[in-house]
Amino acid sequence: MSSAPRPDLPAQHAADGHDRIRVHGARENNLKDVSIELPKRRLTVFTGVSGSGKSSLVFDTVAAESQRLINETYSAFVQGFMPTLARPEVDVLDGLTTVISVDQQRMGADPRSTVGTATDANAMLRILFSRLGKPYVGPPGAFAFNVPSVSASGAIKVERGAKKAEKVTFNRVGGMCPRCEGRGAVSDLDPAQLYDNSKSINEGAFTIPGYTGGGWNSRLYAESGFFDPDKPIRRFTERELHDLLHREPTRMKIAGINMTYEGLIPRIRKSMLSKDKEAMQPHVRAFVERAVTFAACPDCDGTRLAEHARAAKIEKLSIADACRMEIRDLADWVRGLAQPSVAPLLGALQHTLDSFVEIGLGYLSLDRPAGTLSGGEAQRVKMIRHLGSSLTDVTYVFDEPTAGLHPHDIQRMNGLLRRLRDKGNTVLVVEHKPEVIEIADHVVDLGPGAGTAGGTVCFEGTVDGLRGSGTVTGRHLDDRASLKAAVREPNGALEIRGACANNLRDVDVDIPLGVLTVITGVAGSGKSSLVHGSVPAESGVVSVDQSPIRGSRRSNPATYTGLLDPIRKAFAKANGVKPALFSANSEGACPTCNGAGVIYTDLGMMAGVSTTCEDCEGKRFDASVLEYRLGGRDISEVLALPVAEAEAFFAEGEARTPAAHKILRRLADVGLGYLTLGQPLTTLSGGERQRLKLATHMAEKGGVGSGTRAGSRSSRLDHVYVLDEPTAGLHLADVEQLLGLLDRLVDSGKSVIVVEHHQAVMAHADWIIDLGPGAGHDGGRIVFEGTPADLVATRATVTGEHLAAYVGA
C-alpha cells in the first residue's frame, strides 16, 4: 500500500537522482553485453576468477570512457596534441564522474625519479631548506638534483633614449651533482670486456658486438695508424692504449672515405650506453650488462646533490640526510620543528609523511628510486597524493591494492579505502582477498570462468548475498586451508651467514632443501633482501620474480614459451608450405603494420597512440597466409585462443601436436588457462608474468612434466625454485591449484622457497621463516623458524596471530 505524498516535505531535487553509474551493453574484450548499475559514494568490490572480465569492466570501460570524455572538454587545438582515445564497446554509459585510476604499473625507471619526487615531498623539503637552511645557498631549485647550475653572459640591445648594448649575466643555482648529473651513480666500462688483450686487432681482439668480422668498425681501428694492428694489445705502450681507448675525435681518411676516429670508450658510450637497454637486441644487451659497472658517485656519495646543497642544514641535518632517513623517522623530525614562519608548509609536509606511515610505507626513504618499488608499493605511493585531496564525488579505481601486503597491513588499507568513500567518493576495487571483499558495500562477481567462459555478471549485491549465491567466489569466500598433518623432512640446507643486504642485521639462517619453505613477514621486513640478496645465485637456483619480461611489444606467451615453433611447423606440414609464413615477424607478416597488428604513432613527449591496422584488422598476418588452415582454423584464430581451449585443440584430431600440447599443459598448470596465446607480454600483470616464467622453467631438465616421475626423489637436487608472491592476482579458487603445483614441484625433487603473505600458502608450508618484527630498521631479524603448527601454537609473532586466526586454532 503506497502512502500519499506529504505536502509539508520538499520533493527530491532532480540533481539528487544521479546516484548511480549505469553501464548497459558493455562488450569490451570478453564482456558479453554486460549491463549493471553501480551505486555512487559507496565501496564496490569486483571479484571473479583471473581473466573473468573485472579489469575490462572497471578499467577498460568505466575509467577509459571517463578519461575520453574529459579529453573532449579541451579545445580542438589542445586535443590535437593529445592521444586519441577510442570509445569503449558499450551501448550506454552515464552517471560518470571524474575517474582517478590507481593501478600497479611500475613507476619510471629513471634514477632521478624517486619516492620523494613522485609524491611532492621532495618539493616541500626543498622549500623548507631554502627558507631555514644555514648557510643560505639559494632558492628551492638549489636543492633540486634534477636542476643543473648554469652561468652565462652576453650582450643584449636595450632602448633607453638611444639604442645601446648592455652586458647581461645569467646565473641559476641548481642542486644537481655535476659529476653524476643527479643520478647518484656513475657508470664505467670495463676495458677487459672490450677485447682479448692476448690477440692483435687483425686477429679479432675485439669482443664488442659489431666490431668483429672485419667490418668498418674494426677497419677504423686497424687502419688508423695510431698503433700496429698486428701487435697483441697487451704489448701496447701507454700512449697506444690511450689512443685505442680514450683518444678524442679525429678526422681521417680510410680506404678513400672520410671518417671520424674516436677512442673505444667514448664511442661505445655514444652508440650503446645512450640507448634504452630494454630496446637493445639481446646480444648487445648481454654485452652492456657484462661490460658496464655502476658505482655510487664518489663526489656526492650517491645523494645526487651538489656540495652546496649538502652544506645547508636545519638542526644539523642536510636535505640529503633527510631524504636518506626512513620516512617515519623523518616524520618525527619534522614534527619537532617549531617555525611559525613556515607553519603551513610544515603542516602539509607532516600530513604527506604521516600518510606514508599510515599506508604502511613508513619504512621507505624519500631517495629510494621509484623504479625499484614493487607493483603494490608503487600503487600505494600513488595513493599518497589522493589521501589529502580536497576533491569529492570522484571515482577512485584500484587494482588489487593489497598486493604485497601482510594480513596485518591489509586492515590499514581497508581503513584508507573507507576514508576515501566517507569523503563522498565512489570507490571501485578489483580484488581477490576475502578481507577486502568483507568491507564492501556492494559486490559484483564476474565469471563464471575465464576468457570466453567469463564476461558475465554472476552475482550483484551484498557480501552476505554473495556467500549464498553459489558462484565460484561465493563457494570459496570462506575457504580456509588447514595445517598439514605431517610435513616433509628436509634432505639438506642452504646456509646463509652474515646477511646484511639493505635492512638485514647480520642474519644467519639455514633454509631447508627438498621441502616447501615459506618466508614471510610484514612489508619491508627484509624478505626479498634475504632471498634475492643473500641466496647464492649458483647454477640450479632459479629465481622467478614479477619483473617485466624482456622483449618487444610483439612478444606474447606463444613466442616466449617456444610454443609458436611447433605450431608453425604443424601449419607448414598440413599445408605443404614454409614455416616462416606463419610468423608475424617474418615472411607472413602484414606488410602495412609489419606484423604488429597495430600502427604505432609516437607523439614525442606524450604517450604514444596505437590504432588497429586497417588492412589486417589486427590479425598481424598477410591475407594470403590466412587461407592456410589447421583443424579448421587459420593461424590468427589459433593465436586468439585461450590456453585452455588451445590445449584441447592440439590434443587430438588433425591439429594434434604433442609438443604444443605439453607446453600448453604447463601454462594451464600454473593458472594461466585464460590467457590468449597472442596476448602482448606488455599487458600482463606481475603475477601473470611470474607464472609464465615458472611454466617456462618447468620445461627444463628435471622439471614437472618434463619426464621426471612425480613422487620420485632424486638424490641430488637439480633446482632450487625461488618464487616471489606467486598468489598475486590469483582468485581464491586458483590458490588451491597453485598449492598442488608447488607440491608437485617438491615431490619431483625440487626445493621451493616462496616469499608470500597468503595464509593458505603459509598453512601448507613444511617450514616457515618469519622476519620482523617490524619494517625497515625495526625489521631485518629472524623472529621465528619452524613448522606452521609450531608458529600457530606459540603465536609468538604478528604472522603467528593472523595464521592462528585464519586456521581457526
PDB file of C-alpha atoms in Angstrom, residues 540-706:
ATOM      1  CA  GLY A 540      70.460 -24.692 -10.117  1.00  0.00           C
ATOM      2  CA  VAL A 541      68.923 -21.693  -8.275  1.00  0.00           C
ATOM      3  CA  VAL A 542      66.016 -20.484 -10.403  1.00  0.00           C
ATOM      4  CA  SER A 543      64.626 -17.120  -9.288  1.00  0.00           C
ATOM      5  CA  VAL A 544      61.149 -16.474 -10.674  1.00  0.00           C
ATOM      6  CA  ASP A 545      60.049 -12.914  -9.869  1.00  0.00           C
ATOM      7  CA  GLN A 546      57.466 -10.439 -11.181  1.00  0.00           C
ATOM      8  CA  SER A 547      59.845  -8.163 -13.089  1.00  0.00           C
ATOM      9  CA  PRO A 548      58.978  -7.245 -16.694  1.00  0.00           C
ATOM     10  CA  ILE A 549      59.839  -9.861 -19.303  1.00  0.00           C
ATOM     11  CA  ARG A 550      62.341  -8.592 -21.811  1.00  0.00           C
ATOM     12  CA  GLY A 551      61.020  -8.419 -25.300  1.00  0.00           C
ATOM     13  CA  SER A 552      59.246  -6.134 -27.711  1.00  0.00           C
ATOM     14  CA  ARG A 553      55.520  -5.446 -27.857  1.00  0.00           C
ATOM     15  CA  ARG A 554      55.379  -8.216 -30.486  1.00  0.00           C
ATOM     16  CA  SER A 555      56.283 -10.788 -27.807  1.00  0.00           C
ATOM     17  CA  ASN A 556      53.466 -12.940 -26.459  1.00  0.00           C
ATOM     18  CA  PRO A 557      53.069 -16.173 -24.450  1.00  0.00           C
ATOM     19  CA  ALA A 558      53.405 -18.251 -27.638  1.00  0.00           C
ATOM     20  CA  THR A 559      56.766 -16.715 -28.599  1.00  0.00           C
ATOM     21  CA  TYR A 560      58.112 -16.543 -25.018  1.00  0.00           C
ATOM     22  CA  THR A 561      57.469 -20.207 -24.189  1.00  0.00           C
ATOM     23  CA  GLY A 562      58.594 -21.544 -27.574  1.00  0.00           C
ATOM     24  CA  LEU A 563      55.031 -22.686 -28.297  1.00  0.00           C
ATOM     25  CA  LEU A 564      54.951 -20.925 -31.656  1.00  0.00           C
ATOM     26  CA  ASP A 565      57.654 -23.169 -33.139  1.00  0.00           C
ATOM     27  CA  PRO A 566      55.651 -26.454 -33.071  1.00  0.00           C
ATOM     28  CA  ILE A 567      52.511 -24.554 -34.122  1.00  0.00           C
ATOM     29  CA  ARG A 568      54.273 -23.093 -37.179  1.00  0.00           C
ATOM     30  CA  LYS A 569      55.687 -26.480 -38.128  1.00  0.00           C
ATOM     31  CA  ALA A 570      52.255 -28.121 -37.775  1.00  0.00           C
ATOM     32  CA  PHE A 571      50.680 -25.483 -40.061  1.00  0.00           C
ATOM     33  CA  ALA A 572      53.529 -25.831 -42.578  1.00  0.00           C
ATOM     34  CA  LYS A 573      53.268 -29.639 -42.657  1.00  0.00           C
ATOM     35  CA  ALA A 574      49.474 -29.582 -43.051  1.00  0.00           C
ATOM     36  CA  ASN A 575      49.619 -27.118 -45.960  1.00  0.00           C
ATOM     37  CA  GLY A 576      52.907 -28.039 -47.640  1.00  0.00           C
ATOM     38  CA  VAL A 577      54.477 -24.579 -47.258  1.00  0.00           C
ATOM     39  CA  LYS A 578      57.359 -22.996 -45.315  1.00  0.00           C
ATOM     40  CA  PRO A 579      57.056 -22.489 -41.514  1.00  0.00           C
ATOM     41  CA  ALA A 580      58.297 -18.877 -41.915  1.00  0.00           C
ATOM     42  CA  LEU A 581      54.932 -17.945 -43.458  1.00  0.00           C
ATOM     43  CA  PHE A 582      53.266 -18.439 -40.067  1.00  0.00           C
ATOM     44  CA  SER A 583      55.492 -15.976 -38.217  1.00  0.00           C
ATOM     45  CA  ALA A 584      54.247 -12.393 -37.866  1.00  0.00           C
ATOM     46  CA  ASN A 585      57.898 -11.340 -37.586  1.00  0.00           C
ATOM     47  CA  SER A 586      58.917 -12.984 -40.854  1.00  0.00           C
ATOM     48  CA  GLU A 587      57.528 -13.734 -44.317  1.00  0.00           C
ATOM     49  CA  GLY A 588      53.891 -13.998 -43.255  1.00  0.00           C
ATOM     50  CA  ALA A 589      53.668 -10.522 -41.707  1.00  0.00           C
ATOM     51  CA  CYS A 590      51.089  -7.980 -42.850  1.00  0.00           C
ATOM     52  CA  PRO A 591      53.103  -5.522 -44.988  1.00  0.00           C
ATOM     53  CA  THR A 592      51.206  -2.487 -43.667  1.00  0.00           C
ATOM     54  CA  CYS A 593      51.858  -2.935 -39.940  1.00  0.00           C
ATOM     55  CA  ASN A 594      54.878  -5.274 -40.331  1.00  0.00           C
ATOM     56  CA  GLY A 595      53.127  -7.935 -38.286  1.00  0.00           C
ATOM     57  CA  ALA A 596      52.431  -5.763 -35.220  1.00  0.00           C
ATOM     58  CA  GLY A 597      48.659  -5.746 -35.745  1.00  0.00           C
ATOM     59  CA  VAL A 598      48.568  -2.072 -34.830  1.00  0.00           C
ATOM     60  CA  ILE A 599      50.056   1.140 -36.180  1.00  0.00           C
ATOM     61  CA  TYR A 600      52.064   2.989 -33.517  1.00  0.00           C
ATOM     62  CA  THR A 601      52.214   6.774 -33.628  1.00  0.00           C
ATOM     63  CA  ASP A 602      54.969   8.280 -31.474  1.00  0.00           C
ATOM     64  CA  LEU A 603      53.844  11.607 -30.004  1.00  0.00           C
ATOM     65  CA  GLY A 604      57.238  12.542 -28.597  1.00  0.00           C
ATOM     66  CA  MET A 605      56.816  13.841 -25.054  1.00  0.00           C
ATOM     67  CA  MET A 606      53.263  12.470 -24.762  1.00  0.00           C
ATOM     68  CA  ALA A 607      52.013   8.909 -24.594  1.00  0.00           C
ATOM     69  CA  GLY A 608      52.110   7.197 -27.977  1.00  0.00           C
ATOM     70  CA  VAL A 609      48.935   6.085 -29.699  1.00  0.00           C
ATOM     71  CA  SER A 610      48.222   2.704 -31.260  1.00  0.00           C
ATOM     72  CA  THR A 611      45.447   2.130 -33.783  1.00  0.00           C
ATOM     73  CA  THR A 612      44.370  -1.234 -35.182  1.00  0.00           C
ATOM     74  CA  CYS A 613      45.820  -1.899 -38.634  1.00  0.00           C
ATOM     75  CA  GLU A 614      43.024  -1.446 -41.180  1.00  0.00           C
ATOM     76  CA  ASP A 615      44.488  -3.890 -43.717  1.00  0.00           C
ATOM     77  CA  CYS A 616      44.833  -6.966 -41.486  1.00  0.00           C
ATOM     78  CA  GLU A 617      42.262  -5.805 -38.870  1.00  0.00           C
ATOM     79  CA  GLY A 618      44.729  -6.599 -36.092  1.00  0.00           C
ATOM     80  CA  LYS A 619      45.324 -10.203 -37.226  1.00  0.00           C
ATOM     81  CA  ARG A 620      49.020  -9.416 -37.943  1.00  0.00           C
ATOM     82  CA  PHE A 621      49.274 -11.739 -40.976  1.00  0.00           C
ATOM     83  CA  ASP A 622      49.076 -11.187 -44.699  1.00  0.00           C
ATOM     84  CA  ALA A 623      45.689 -12.146 -46.175  1.00  0.00           C
ATOM     85  CA  SER A 624      47.222 -14.934 -48.280  1.00  0.00           C
ATOM     86  CA  VAL A 625      48.608 -16.641 -45.145  1.00  0.00           C
ATOM     87  CA  LEU A 626      45.162 -16.754 -43.539  1.00  0.00           C
ATOM     88  CA  GLU A 627      43.952 -19.040 -46.317  1.00  0.00           C
ATOM     89  CA  TYR A 628      46.019 -21.892 -44.863  1.00  0.00           C
ATOM     90  CA  ARG A 629      44.233 -23.845 -42.143  1.00  0.00           C
ATOM     91  CA  LEU A 630      44.909 -26.449 -39.486  1.00  0.00           C
ATOM     92  CA  GLY A 631      41.981 -28.213 -37.858  1.00  0.00           C
ATOM     93  CA  GLY A 632      39.604 -25.728 -39.452  1.00  0.00           C
ATOM     94  CA  ARG A 633      41.349 -22.622 -38.048  1.00  0.00           C
ATOM     95  CA  ASP A 634      43.836 -20.161 -39.553  1.00  0.00           C
ATOM     96  CA  ILE A 635      46.971 -19.041 -37.663  1.00  0.00           C
ATOM     97  CA  SER A 636      45.394 -15.799 -36.365  1.00  0.00           C
ATOM     98  CA  GLU A 637      42.410 -17.725 -34.973  1.00  0.00           C
ATOM     99  CA  VAL A 638      44.749 -20.146 -33.195  1.00  0.00           C
ATOM    100  CA  LEU A 639      46.714 -17.270 -31.614  1.00  0.00           C
ATOM    101  CA  ALA A 640      43.413 -15.778 -30.415  1.00  0.00           C
ATOM    102  CA  LEU A 641      42.575 -18.967 -28.490  1.00  0.00           C
ATOM    103  CA  PRO A 642      42.852 -19.023 -24.677  1.00  0.00           C
ATOM    104  CA  VAL A 643      45.370 -21.550 -23.355  1.00  0.00           C
ATOM    105  CA  ALA A 644      42.617 -23.888 -22.080  1.00  0.00           C
ATOM    106  CA  GLU A 645      40.898 -24.065 -25.479  1.00  0.00           C
ATOM    107  CA  ALA A 646      44.214 -24.373 -27.323  1.00  0.00           C
ATOM    108  CA  GLU A 647      45.175 -27.294 -25.075  1.00  0.00           C
ATOM    109  CA  ALA A 648      42.073 -29.194 -26.190  1.00  0.00           C
ATOM    110  CA  PHE A 649      42.583 -28.107 -29.837  1.00  0.00           C
ATOM    111  CA  PHE A 650      46.135 -29.518 -30.075  1.00  0.00           C
ATOM    112  CA  ALA A 651      45.310 -32.692 -28.101  1.00  0.00           C
ATOM    113  CA  GLU A 652      43.566 -34.689 -30.835  1.00  0.00           C
ATOM    114  CA  GLY A 653      42.304 -34.740 -34.391  1.00  0.00           C
ATOM    115  CA  GLU A 654      44.007 -33.168 -37.377  1.00  0.00           C
ATOM    116  CA  ALA A 655      45.619 -30.476 -35.180  1.00  0.00           C
ATOM    117  CA  ARG A 656      47.158 -32.972 -32.729  1.00  0.00           C
ATOM    118  CA  THR A 657      50.621 -31.627 -31.849  1.00  0.00           C
ATOM    119  CA  PRO A 658      52.183 -33.268 -28.746  1.00  0.00           C
ATOM    120  CA  ALA A 659      54.991 -30.676 -28.448  1.00  0.00           C
ATOM    121  CA  ALA A 660      52.491 -27.780 -28.366  1.00  0.00           C
ATOM    122  CA  HIS A 661      50.126 -29.661 -26.065  1.00  0.00           C
ATOM    123  CA  LYS A 662      52.897 -30.254 -23.498  1.00  0.00           C
ATOM    124  CA  ILE A 663      53.706 -26.510 -23.280  1.00  0.00           C
ATOM    125  CA  LEU A 664      50.008 -25.589 -23.064  1.00  0.00           C
ATOM    126  CA  ARG A 665      49.510 -28.098 -20.251  1.00  0.00           C
ATOM    127  CA  ARG A 666      52.243 -26.380 -18.223  1.00  0.00           C
ATOM    128  CA  LEU A 667      50.637 -22.961 -18.805  1.00  0.00           C
ATOM    129  CA  ALA A 668      47.316 -24.334 -17.577  1.00  0.00           C
ATOM    130  CA  ASP A 669      49.075 -25.906 -14.563  1.00  0.00           C
ATOM    131  CA  VAL A 670      50.311 -22.503 -13.360  1.00  0.00           C
ATOM    132  CA  GLY A 671      46.831 -20.956 -13.635  1.00  0.00           C
ATOM    133  CA  LEU A 672      47.157 -19.209 -16.999  1.00  0.00           C
ATOM    134  CA  GLY A 673      44.427 -21.138 -18.822  1.00  0.00           C
ATOM    135  CA  TYR A 674      42.590 -17.900 -19.601  1.00  0.00           C
ATOM    136  CA  LEU A 675      45.490 -16.108 -21.363  1.00  0.00           C
ATOM    137  CA  THR A 676      45.278 -15.936 -25.148  1.00  0.00           C
ATOM    138  CA  LEU A 677      48.325 -17.253 -26.984  1.00  0.00           C
ATOM    139  CA  GLY A 678      48.885 -13.964 -28.834  1.00  0.00           C
ATOM    140  CA  GLN A 679      48.330 -11.523 -25.941  1.00  0.00           C
ATOM    141  CA  PRO A 680      51.218  -8.984 -25.815  1.00  0.00           C
ATOM    142  CA  LEU A 681      53.530  -9.563 -22.847  1.00  0.00           C
ATOM    143  CA  THR A 682      53.407  -5.831 -22.059  1.00  0.00           C
ATOM    144  CA  THR A 683      49.749  -6.247 -20.965  1.00  0.00           C
ATOM    145  CA  LEU A 684      50.414  -8.971 -18.360  1.00  0.00           C
ATOM    146  CA  SER A 685      50.257  -8.269 -14.623  1.00  0.00           C
ATOM    147  CA  GLY A 686      53.216  -9.008 -12.330  1.00  0.00           C
ATOM    148  CA  GLY A 687      51.642 -12.256 -11.100  1.00  0.00           C
ATOM    149  CA  GLU A 688      50.894 -13.399 -14.655  1.00  0.00           C
ATOM    150  CA  ARG A 689      54.474 -12.660 -15.740  1.00  0.00           C
ATOM    151  CA  GLN A 690      55.793 -14.688 -12.823  1.00  0.00           C
ATOM    152  CA  ARG A 691      53.607 -17.698 -13.583  1.00  0.00           C
ATOM    153  CA  LEU A 692      54.598 -17.526 -17.255  1.00  0.00           C
ATOM    154  CA  LYS A 693      58.284 -17.627 -16.268  1.00  0.00           C
ATOM    155  CA  LEU A 694      57.563 -20.532 -13.915  1.00  0.00           C
ATOM    156  CA  ALA A 695      55.883 -22.508 -16.703  1.00  0.00           C
ATOM    157  CA  THR A 696      58.950 -21.940 -18.900  1.00  0.00           C
ATOM    158  CA  HIS A 697      61.407 -23.039 -16.199  1.00  0.00           C
ATOM    159  CA  MET A 698      59.326 -26.165 -15.565  1.00  0.00           C
ATOM    160  CA  ALA A 699      60.205 -27.274 -19.094  1.00  0.00           C
ATOM    161  CA  GLU A 700      63.870 -27.532 -18.192  1.00  0.00           C
ATOM    162  CA  LYS A 701      65.520 -30.839 -17.438  1.00  0.00           C
ATOM    163  CA  GLY A 702      64.008 -32.419 -14.366  1.00  0.00           C
ATOM    164  CA  GLY A 703      61.034 -30.043 -14.217  1.00  0.00           C
ATOM    165  CA  VAL A 704      57.453 -31.140 -13.591  1.00  0.00           C
ATOM    166  CA  GLY A 705      56.030 -32.508 -16.811  1.00  0.00           C
ATOM    167  CA  SER A 706      59.437 -32.956 -18.427  1.00  0.00           C
TER     168      SER A 706
END
